[in-house]
Short mmCIF file of C-alpha atoms and ligand atoms in Angstrom, two decimals:
data_model
loop_
_atom_site.label_atom_id
_atom_site.label_comp_id
_atom_site.label_asym_id
_atom_site.label_seq_id
_atom_site.Cartn_x
_atom_site.Cartn_y
_atom_site.Cartn_z
CA MET E 1 -18.13 22.92 13.71
CA SER E 2 -15.01 24.84 12.75
CA LYS E 3 -12.14 23.47 10.49
CA PRO E 4 -9.15 22.17 12.55
CA THR E 5 -5.84 24.07 12.21
CA LEU E 6 -2.35 22.05 12.82
CA ASP E 7 -0.80 22.72 15.84
CA VAL E 8 3.01 22.14 15.91
CA THR E 9 5.48 21.28 18.50
CA PRO E 10 8.84 20.40 17.16
CA HIS E 11 10.86 17.57 18.55
CA PRO E 12 13.49 18.88 21.30
CA GLN E 13 16.20 16.79 20.57
CA PRO E 14 15.63 15.42 16.98
CA ALA E 15 18.15 12.75 15.87
CA GLY E 16 21.51 14.10 15.05
CA ALA E 17 22.90 13.41 11.49
CA ALA E 18 25.32 10.87 12.46
CA GLU E 19 22.60 8.65 14.46
CA ARG E 20 20.16 9.06 11.61
CA ALA E 21 22.78 8.01 8.78
CA ALA E 22 23.17 4.92 10.99
CA LEU E 23 19.70 4.34 11.24
CA MET E 24 19.19 4.76 7.47
CA GLN E 25 21.93 2.27 6.69
CA ASN E 26 20.03 -0.41 4.32
CA PRO E 27 16.92 -0.25 7.03
CA ALA E 28 14.41 -3.40 6.98
CA PHE E 29 10.87 -2.26 5.90
CA GLY E 30 9.25 -0.33 8.84
CA HIS E 31 11.64 -0.62 11.39
CA VAL E 32 12.96 2.68 11.83
CA PHE E 33 10.98 5.77 12.61
CA THR E 34 11.30 9.45 12.01
CA ASP E 35 11.29 12.24 14.88
CA HIS E 36 7.49 12.81 14.57
CA MET E 37 4.08 12.17 13.97
CA ILE E 38 0.61 13.76 13.34
CA THR E 39 -2.59 13.29 15.30
CA LEU E 40 -6.18 14.54 14.93
CA ARG E 41 -8.89 13.48 16.63
CA HIS E 42 -13.18 13.23 15.69
CA SER E 43 -16.06 12.90 17.37
CA ALA E 44 -19.26 13.35 17.22
CA GLU E 45 -19.82 16.42 18.98
CA ARG E 46 -16.91 18.50 18.04
CA GLY E 47 -15.73 17.05 14.41
CA TRP E 48 -12.31 16.83 13.63
CA HIS E 49 -10.29 18.67 16.17
CA ASP E 50 -6.81 18.85 18.16
CA TRP E 51 -4.32 18.31 15.08
CA ARG E 52 -1.03 18.03 16.20
CA LEU E 53 2.62 17.78 14.60
CA GLU E 54 4.31 16.58 17.84
CA PRO E 55 7.29 14.52 18.75
CA ARG E 56 7.19 10.61 17.96
CA HIS E 57 4.97 9.11 21.09
CA ALA E 58 3.22 6.05 22.27
CA PHE E 59 -0.31 5.90 22.59
CA ASP E 60 -1.91 6.04 25.96
CA LEU E 61 -4.85 3.37 25.25
CA ASP E 62 -7.82 2.09 27.51
CA PRO E 63 -8.19 -1.38 27.62
CA GLY E 64 -11.77 -0.74 26.34
CA THR E 65 -10.61 0.85 23.21
CA LEU E 66 -13.31 -0.34 20.79
CA SER E 67 -11.08 -0.85 17.71
CA LEU E 68 -8.64 -3.17 20.07
CA HIS E 69 -11.84 -5.94 20.07
CA TYR E 70 -13.75 -5.19 16.63
CA ALA E 71 -10.71 -4.28 14.36
CA GLN E 72 -12.16 -0.65 13.07
CA GLU E 73 -8.94 0.54 11.58
CA ILE E 74 -7.94 1.89 8.17
CA PHE E 75 -4.69 2.59 6.65
CA GLU E 76 -2.98 4.00 3.64
CA GLY E 77 0.50 3.78 2.34
CA LEU E 78 2.78 6.09 0.00
CA LYS E 79 5.67 7.62 -0.18
CA ALA E 80 7.78 10.90 -0.30
CA TYR E 81 11.00 10.69 -2.83
CA ARG E 82 14.22 12.95 -3.12
CA LEU E 83 14.56 14.74 -6.09
CA PRO E 84 17.72 14.98 -8.35
CA ASP E 85 17.76 18.68 -7.07
CA GLY E 86 17.33 17.69 -3.34
CA GLY E 87 13.68 18.61 -2.84
CA ALA E 88 11.40 16.32 -2.00
CA THR E 89 7.67 15.23 -3.80
CA LEU E 90 4.75 12.80 -2.79
CA PHE E 91 3.62 10.42 -5.58
CA ARG E 92 -0.38 11.06 -5.97
CA PRO E 93 -1.67 11.73 -2.27
CA ASP E 94 -4.80 12.85 -3.47
CA ALA E 95 -4.99 9.18 -4.67
CA ASN E 96 -4.68 7.89 -1.20
CA ALA E 97 -6.36 10.73 0.07
CA ARG E 98 -9.94 9.70 -1.71
CA ARG E 99 -8.78 5.81 -1.08
CA PHE E 100 -9.07 6.54 2.87
CA ARG E 101 -12.28 8.12 2.34
CA ALA E 102 -13.73 5.04 0.41
CA SER E 103 -12.20 2.55 3.32
CA ALA E 104 -13.28 5.09 5.91
CA GLU E 105 -16.81 4.61 4.57
CA ARG E 106 -16.71 0.87 4.22
CA LEU E 107 -15.48 0.55 8.00
CA ALA E 108 -18.30 3.36 9.04
CA MET E 109 -15.82 5.65 10.06
CA PRO E 110 -15.87 9.77 9.89
CA LEU E 111 -14.64 10.50 6.15
CA LEU E 112 -11.45 12.80 6.59
CA PRO E 113 -11.72 15.82 4.04
CA GLU E 114 -8.87 15.40 1.35
CA GLU E 115 -6.92 18.21 2.52
CA ILE E 116 -6.26 17.58 5.75
CA PHE E 117 -5.24 14.22 4.29
CA THR E 118 -2.65 15.59 2.46
CA GLY E 119 -1.86 18.56 4.84
CA SER E 120 -1.12 15.85 7.49
CA VAL E 121 1.19 13.82 4.81
CA ARG E 122 2.80 17.00 3.60
CA ALA E 123 3.54 18.29 7.16
CA LEU E 124 5.00 15.39 8.54
CA VAL E 125 7.19 15.31 5.51
CA ASP E 126 8.30 18.55 5.71
CA ALA E 127 9.22 18.34 9.15
CA ASP E 128 11.21 15.01 8.96
CA ARG E 129 12.53 16.41 5.78
CA ASP E 130 16.43 15.02 6.41
CA TRP E 131 14.79 11.67 6.90
CA ILE E 132 13.77 11.22 3.30
CA PRO E 133 16.79 8.85 2.14
CA SER E 134 18.99 9.18 -1.12
CA ALA E 135 20.02 6.24 -1.47
CA GLU E 136 19.01 4.46 -5.14
CA GLY E 137 15.59 3.05 -4.81
CA ALA E 138 15.10 4.13 -1.25
CA SER E 139 12.45 6.34 -0.22
CA LEU E 140 10.39 7.69 2.97
CA TYR E 141 7.35 5.37 3.28
CA LEU E 142 4.45 7.54 5.12
CA ARG E 143 1.61 5.53 7.12
CA PRO E 144 -2.01 7.64 7.85
CA PHE E 145 -3.97 5.71 9.82
CA MET E 146 -7.33 5.71 11.57
CA ILE E 147 -8.71 3.64 14.96
CA GLY E 148 -12.06 4.04 16.96
CA THR E 149 -10.76 5.18 20.23
CA GLU E 150 -14.79 4.78 21.78
CA VAL E 151 -14.05 3.07 25.26
CA ALA E 152 -17.32 0.65 25.16
CA LEU E 153 -17.71 -2.66 24.56
CA PRO E 154 -20.99 -3.15 22.68
CA PRO E 155 -19.92 -3.77 19.06
CA GLU E 156 -21.18 -0.33 17.16
CA PRO E 157 -19.36 2.05 15.22
CA SER E 158 -16.96 3.73 17.33
CA ALA E 159 -18.24 7.56 18.46
CA ALA E 160 -14.84 8.81 18.90
CA HIS E 161 -11.65 8.10 16.28
CA LEU E 162 -7.73 9.02 15.97
CA PHE E 163 -6.20 9.73 12.77
CA CYS E 164 -2.29 9.40 12.87
CA VAL E 165 0.65 9.64 10.66
CA ILE E 166 4.27 8.17 11.57
CA ALA E 167 6.76 7.66 8.75
CA SER E 168 9.63 5.56 8.20
CA PRO E 169 12.64 5.55 5.54
CA VAL E 170 12.59 2.53 3.69
CA ALA E 171 14.89 0.92 1.26
CA ALA E 172 13.95 -1.27 -1.83
CA TYR E 173 11.55 -3.67 -0.77
CA PHE E 174 12.80 -7.17 -2.20
CA LYS E 175 16.30 -7.29 -2.33
CA GLY E 176 18.61 -9.36 -4.62
CA GLY E 177 18.80 -8.94 -8.66
CA ALA E 178 16.61 -10.53 -11.66
CA ALA E 179 15.15 -13.66 -10.12
CA GLY E 180 11.45 -13.31 -9.50
CA VAL E 181 9.61 -14.13 -6.32
CA THR E 182 7.64 -17.42 -5.70
CA LEU E 183 3.86 -17.60 -5.26
CA TRP E 184 2.07 -19.78 -3.16
CA VAL E 185 -1.76 -20.22 -4.39
CA SER E 186 -4.01 -20.73 -1.57
CA GLU E 187 -6.58 -23.19 -1.86
CA THR E 188 -7.42 -23.31 1.81
CA TYR E 189 -7.95 -19.68 2.75
CA THR E 190 -9.31 -16.60 0.32
CA ARG E 191 -8.74 -12.95 1.50
CA ALA E 192 -12.07 -11.38 0.71
CA ALA E 193 -15.83 -12.26 -0.34
CA PRO E 194 -18.17 -10.34 -2.47
CA GLY E 195 -19.85 -8.14 -0.03
CA GLY E 196 -16.88 -8.36 2.08
CA THR E 197 -13.83 -5.76 2.88
CA GLY E 198 -11.52 -6.50 0.38
CA ALA E 199 -11.56 -3.07 -1.58
CA ALA E 200 -11.39 -1.63 1.55
CA LYS E 201 -7.38 -0.83 2.67
CA CYS E 202 -7.95 -2.11 6.45
CA GLY E 203 -6.01 -4.02 9.34
CA GLY E 204 -8.22 -7.07 9.22
CA ASN E 205 -7.81 -7.91 5.62
CA TYR E 206 -4.34 -8.36 6.81
CA ALA E 207 -4.96 -10.38 10.09
CA ALA E 208 -7.20 -12.93 8.12
CA SER E 209 -3.91 -13.43 5.39
CA LEU E 210 -1.33 -13.84 7.95
CA VAL E 211 -2.09 -17.76 8.21
CA ALA E 212 -1.82 -18.19 4.21
CA GLN E 213 1.31 -16.27 4.26
CA ALA E 214 2.61 -18.59 6.68
CA GLU E 215 1.49 -21.81 5.06
CA GLY E 216 3.17 -20.34 1.76
CA ARG E 217 6.38 -19.89 3.74
CA ARG E 218 6.13 -23.36 5.10
CA GLU E 219 6.21 -24.37 1.31
CA GLY E 220 9.04 -22.45 0.38
CA CYS E 221 7.05 -19.36 -1.10
CA ASP E 222 7.38 -15.95 -0.88
CA GLN E 223 4.43 -14.53 -1.24
CA VAL E 224 0.70 -16.27 -1.40
CA VAL E 225 -1.67 -15.37 -4.74
CA PHE E 226 -5.40 -15.46 -3.46
CA LEU E 227 -7.96 -16.82 -5.53
CA ASP E 228 -11.80 -15.76 -5.45
CA ALA E 229 -13.86 -16.96 -2.36
CA VAL E 230 -16.80 -18.07 -4.67
CA GLU E 231 -15.32 -20.29 -7.63
CA ARG E 232 -11.83 -20.45 -6.34
CA ARG E 233 -10.70 -19.96 -9.87
CA TRP E 234 -10.08 -16.41 -10.49
CA VAL E 235 -6.67 -14.77 -9.51
CA GLU E 236 -7.16 -11.89 -7.68
CA GLU E 237 -4.36 -10.31 -6.16
CA LEU E 238 -1.39 -11.32 -3.42
CA GLY E 239 -1.87 -10.22 0.33
CA GLY E 240 -0.85 -6.70 -0.13
CA MET E 241 0.37 -6.05 -4.13
CA ASN E 242 -2.09 -6.46 -7.13
CA VAL E 243 -0.85 -8.55 -10.17
CA PHE E 244 -0.22 -8.12 -13.89
CA PHE E 245 0.62 -10.79 -16.73
CA VAL E 246 2.11 -10.10 -19.86
CA PHE E 247 1.29 -12.12 -23.43
CA ASP E 248 3.30 -12.82 -26.40
CA ASP E 249 1.39 -10.54 -28.56
CA GLY E 250 2.76 -7.71 -25.81
CA SER E 251 -0.61 -6.86 -24.45
CA LEU E 252 -1.31 -6.57 -20.39
CA GLN E 253 -4.13 -7.97 -17.77
CA THR E 254 -4.79 -7.50 -14.80
CA PRO E 255 -8.16 -9.01 -12.79
CA PRO E 256 -10.78 -6.24 -12.43
CA LEU E 257 -12.10 -4.13 -9.59
CA THR E 258 -14.94 -5.83 -8.65
CA GLY E 259 -15.07 -5.34 -4.86
CA THR E 260 -13.15 -8.15 -3.73
CA ILE E 261 -9.71 -6.58 -4.71
CA LEU E 262 -7.76 -3.44 -3.43
CA PRO E 263 -7.78 -0.44 -6.11
CA GLY E 264 -4.16 -0.24 -6.26
CA ILE E 265 -3.04 3.29 -6.93
CA THR E 266 0.42 1.64 -8.42
CA ARG E 267 -2.03 -0.95 -10.21
CA ASP E 268 -3.95 2.39 -11.79
CA SER E 269 -0.34 4.15 -12.51
CA LEU E 270 0.88 1.23 -14.43
CA ILE E 271 -2.43 0.63 -16.66
CA THR E 272 -1.96 4.43 -17.67
CA LEU E 273 1.74 3.82 -18.20
CA ALA E 274 1.49 0.69 -20.54
CA ARG E 275 -1.23 2.36 -22.70
CA GLY E 276 0.57 5.42 -23.29
CA MET E 277 3.66 3.11 -24.46
CA GLY E 278 0.68 1.66 -27.08
CA LEU E 279 0.23 -1.49 -25.14
CA ALA E 280 -3.08 -2.83 -24.76
CA VAL E 281 -4.38 -4.01 -20.87
CA ARG E 282 -7.23 -5.51 -20.29
CA GLU E 283 -9.05 -5.07 -16.87
CA GLU E 284 -10.32 -9.00 -17.14
CA PRO E 285 -10.61 -11.98 -14.77
CA TYR E 286 -7.90 -14.37 -15.48
CA ALA E 287 -8.46 -18.28 -14.45
CA ILE E 288 -5.49 -19.96 -12.34
CA ASP E 289 -5.50 -22.77 -14.73
CA GLN E 290 -5.30 -20.47 -17.52
CA TRP E 291 -2.65 -19.28 -15.65
CA GLN E 292 -0.56 -22.48 -15.58
CA ALA E 293 -1.73 -23.39 -19.33
CA ASP E 294 -0.25 -20.42 -20.76
CA ALA E 295 2.89 -20.37 -18.51
CA GLN E 296 3.50 -23.98 -20.09
CA SER E 297 2.38 -23.24 -23.85
CA GLY E 298 4.75 -19.64 -23.59
CA ARG E 299 1.60 -17.63 -24.56
CA LEU E 300 2.16 -16.18 -21.33
CA ARG E 301 5.72 -14.23 -21.16
CA GLU E 302 5.72 -12.43 -17.53
CA ALA E 303 3.83 -11.98 -14.37
CA PHE E 304 4.33 -9.00 -11.98
CA ALA E 305 2.94 -7.61 -8.85
CA CYS E 306 2.96 -4.25 -7.97
CA GLY E 307 2.26 -1.69 -4.81
CA THR E 308 3.63 1.57 -3.01
CA ALA E 309 5.83 -0.62 -0.89
CA ALA E 310 7.69 -3.45 -3.41
CA VAL E 311 6.89 -1.42 -6.85
CA VAL E 312 6.64 -3.68 -9.30
CA THR E 313 7.94 -7.32 -8.23
CA PRO E 314 8.41 -10.16 -11.20
CA ILE E 315 6.57 -13.45 -10.37
CA GLY E 316 9.09 -16.13 -11.18
CA ARG E 317 7.41 -19.33 -10.32
CA VAL E 318 3.73 -20.53 -8.61
CA LYS E 319 3.13 -23.39 -6.21
CA GLY E 320 0.59 -24.85 -5.10
CA ALA E 321 -1.60 -28.06 -3.88
CA ARG E 322 -3.01 -28.42 -7.63
CA HIS E 323 -0.19 -26.24 -9.64
CA GLY E 324 3.65 -25.70 -9.94
CA PHE E 325 5.05 -23.72 -13.00
CA VAL E 326 7.81 -21.30 -13.87
CA ILE E 327 7.12 -18.20 -15.88
CA GLY E 328 9.49 -17.56 -18.95
CA ASN E 329 12.72 -18.57 -17.77
CA GLY E 330 11.92 -17.27 -13.84
CA GLU E 331 13.74 -14.38 -13.91
CA ALA E 332 12.58 -10.55 -14.52
CA GLY E 333 11.41 -9.73 -17.76
CA PRO E 334 11.78 -6.95 -19.95
CA ALA E 335 8.01 -5.65 -19.44
CA ALA E 336 8.89 -5.51 -15.65
CA ALA E 337 11.68 -3.78 -16.21
CA ARG E 338 10.26 -1.22 -18.58
CA LEU E 339 7.40 -0.40 -16.73
CA LYS E 340 8.88 -0.17 -13.10
CA ALA E 341 11.74 1.84 -14.71
CA ALA E 342 9.01 4.35 -16.52
CA LEU E 343 7.06 4.76 -12.95
CA THR E 344 10.28 4.93 -10.97
CA ASP E 345 11.71 7.34 -13.34
CA ILE E 346 8.63 9.81 -12.73
CA GLN E 347 8.77 9.21 -9.19
CA PHE E 348 12.17 10.41 -8.59
CA GLY E 349 11.94 13.23 -10.68
CA ARG E 350 14.38 11.85 -13.41
CA ALA E 351 11.61 11.93 -16.14
CA ALA E 352 8.78 13.66 -16.72
CA ASP E 353 5.59 14.03 -14.98
CA PRO E 354 3.18 14.31 -18.01
CA HIS E 355 -0.06 12.88 -15.76
CA GLY E 356 0.58 15.50 -12.92
CA TRP E 357 1.58 12.86 -10.33
CA LEU E 358 3.86 14.57 -8.33
CA ASP E 359 3.18 16.86 -5.15
CA ARG E 360 6.09 18.57 -5.07
CA LEU E 361 6.99 19.91 -1.78
CA PRO E 362 7.83 23.80 -1.22
C1 LIG I 1 -2.05 -1.33 -0.28
C2 LIG I 1 -2.74 -2.79 -1.16
C3 LIG I 1 -2.21 -2.92 -2.61
C4 LIG I 1 -1.68 -1.75 -3.50
O1 LIG I 1 -1.93 -0.59 -3.66
P1 LIG I 1 -0.99 0.56 -4.00
O2 LIG I 1 -1.94 1.91 -3.80
O3 LIG I 1 -0.66 0.15 -5.25
O4 LIG I 1 0.27 0.53 -2.78
C5 LIG I 1 -2.51 -4.28 -3.26
N1 LIG I 1 -3.49 -4.77 -2.48
C6 LIG I 1 -3.62 -4.56 -0.95
C7 LIG I 1 -4.77 -5.75 -0.64
C8 LIG I 1 -3.21 -3.72 -0.57
O5 LIG I 1 -3.90 -3.48 0.77
#
């Protein structure tokens, strides 16, 4: 099977500068899309084939398409940033490419070669370069994903797949000032169980978390924090963000990657940055009751959530059937602010990139 080559069809009528500027004026997360998309198909007989960059368009899917019934779907999320000199860069796209392969393996899907993943993302950003915002904190969010496309109802791994990348200009995710978000501790629902798909980035994990998110909203909370499925005791993560705790001795702690937590690239980057600042970082379990006790005693100074979409988001309050506490004064703390600045300074090219995380576009 030969390697696919990218077939480029530019949009005949891309959005004009004025239309684009209007659409990019403070867009709500993931509601505005660029002119182009990438598609690539896979079948057992032909391997990866039909690699295309095309005008963005709707798919034509048979109602018997497997992924519509059994959720054989995985995705990624990464961003392209505008640099001070007007250039553009990606942040650790190789890490997303590796995680996409790990997710594919768990969902019994074909493993996309890393260079095709990164080549697709780069080609799309290059074609839609004018869609990378230059507003403070804004970026171009990239959404690679893959679905099983075989038309058949027996619940078996699909024999055909479609990989696709779309792009969406985004403003800063959580608007507003220093106030931290309020989390709802889900006692009714869990996100991931041992042996399940918690470490894979798949749509099914999100589908299963939506009802918990709705419960949290009804309780006046912004996000849900999930506990482990076995003991209902250990803090795992939010629906789409990892979590960190900051203590009075300056040390940090984040739950370990035991298979039920999504291995966040932001999480990994922050661990590296914090250690580089001389801070101790433990990857150890943290119990919800301990979190409450430490917040109340003052031993815990800060907590924050992190992910590509929201970057670093301070946690101000935690509420639940058995819990209710404020962290610090309920506002953004200095450690979260310092780590966020260190990360975004690298991403936006305002600081040196000692770890080689930027993948600058030519
Ligand atoms: C994507 C995701 C994260 C964050 O991962 P990043 O690579 O930092 O964006 C955390 N938790 C879940 C469940 C996710 O899907």
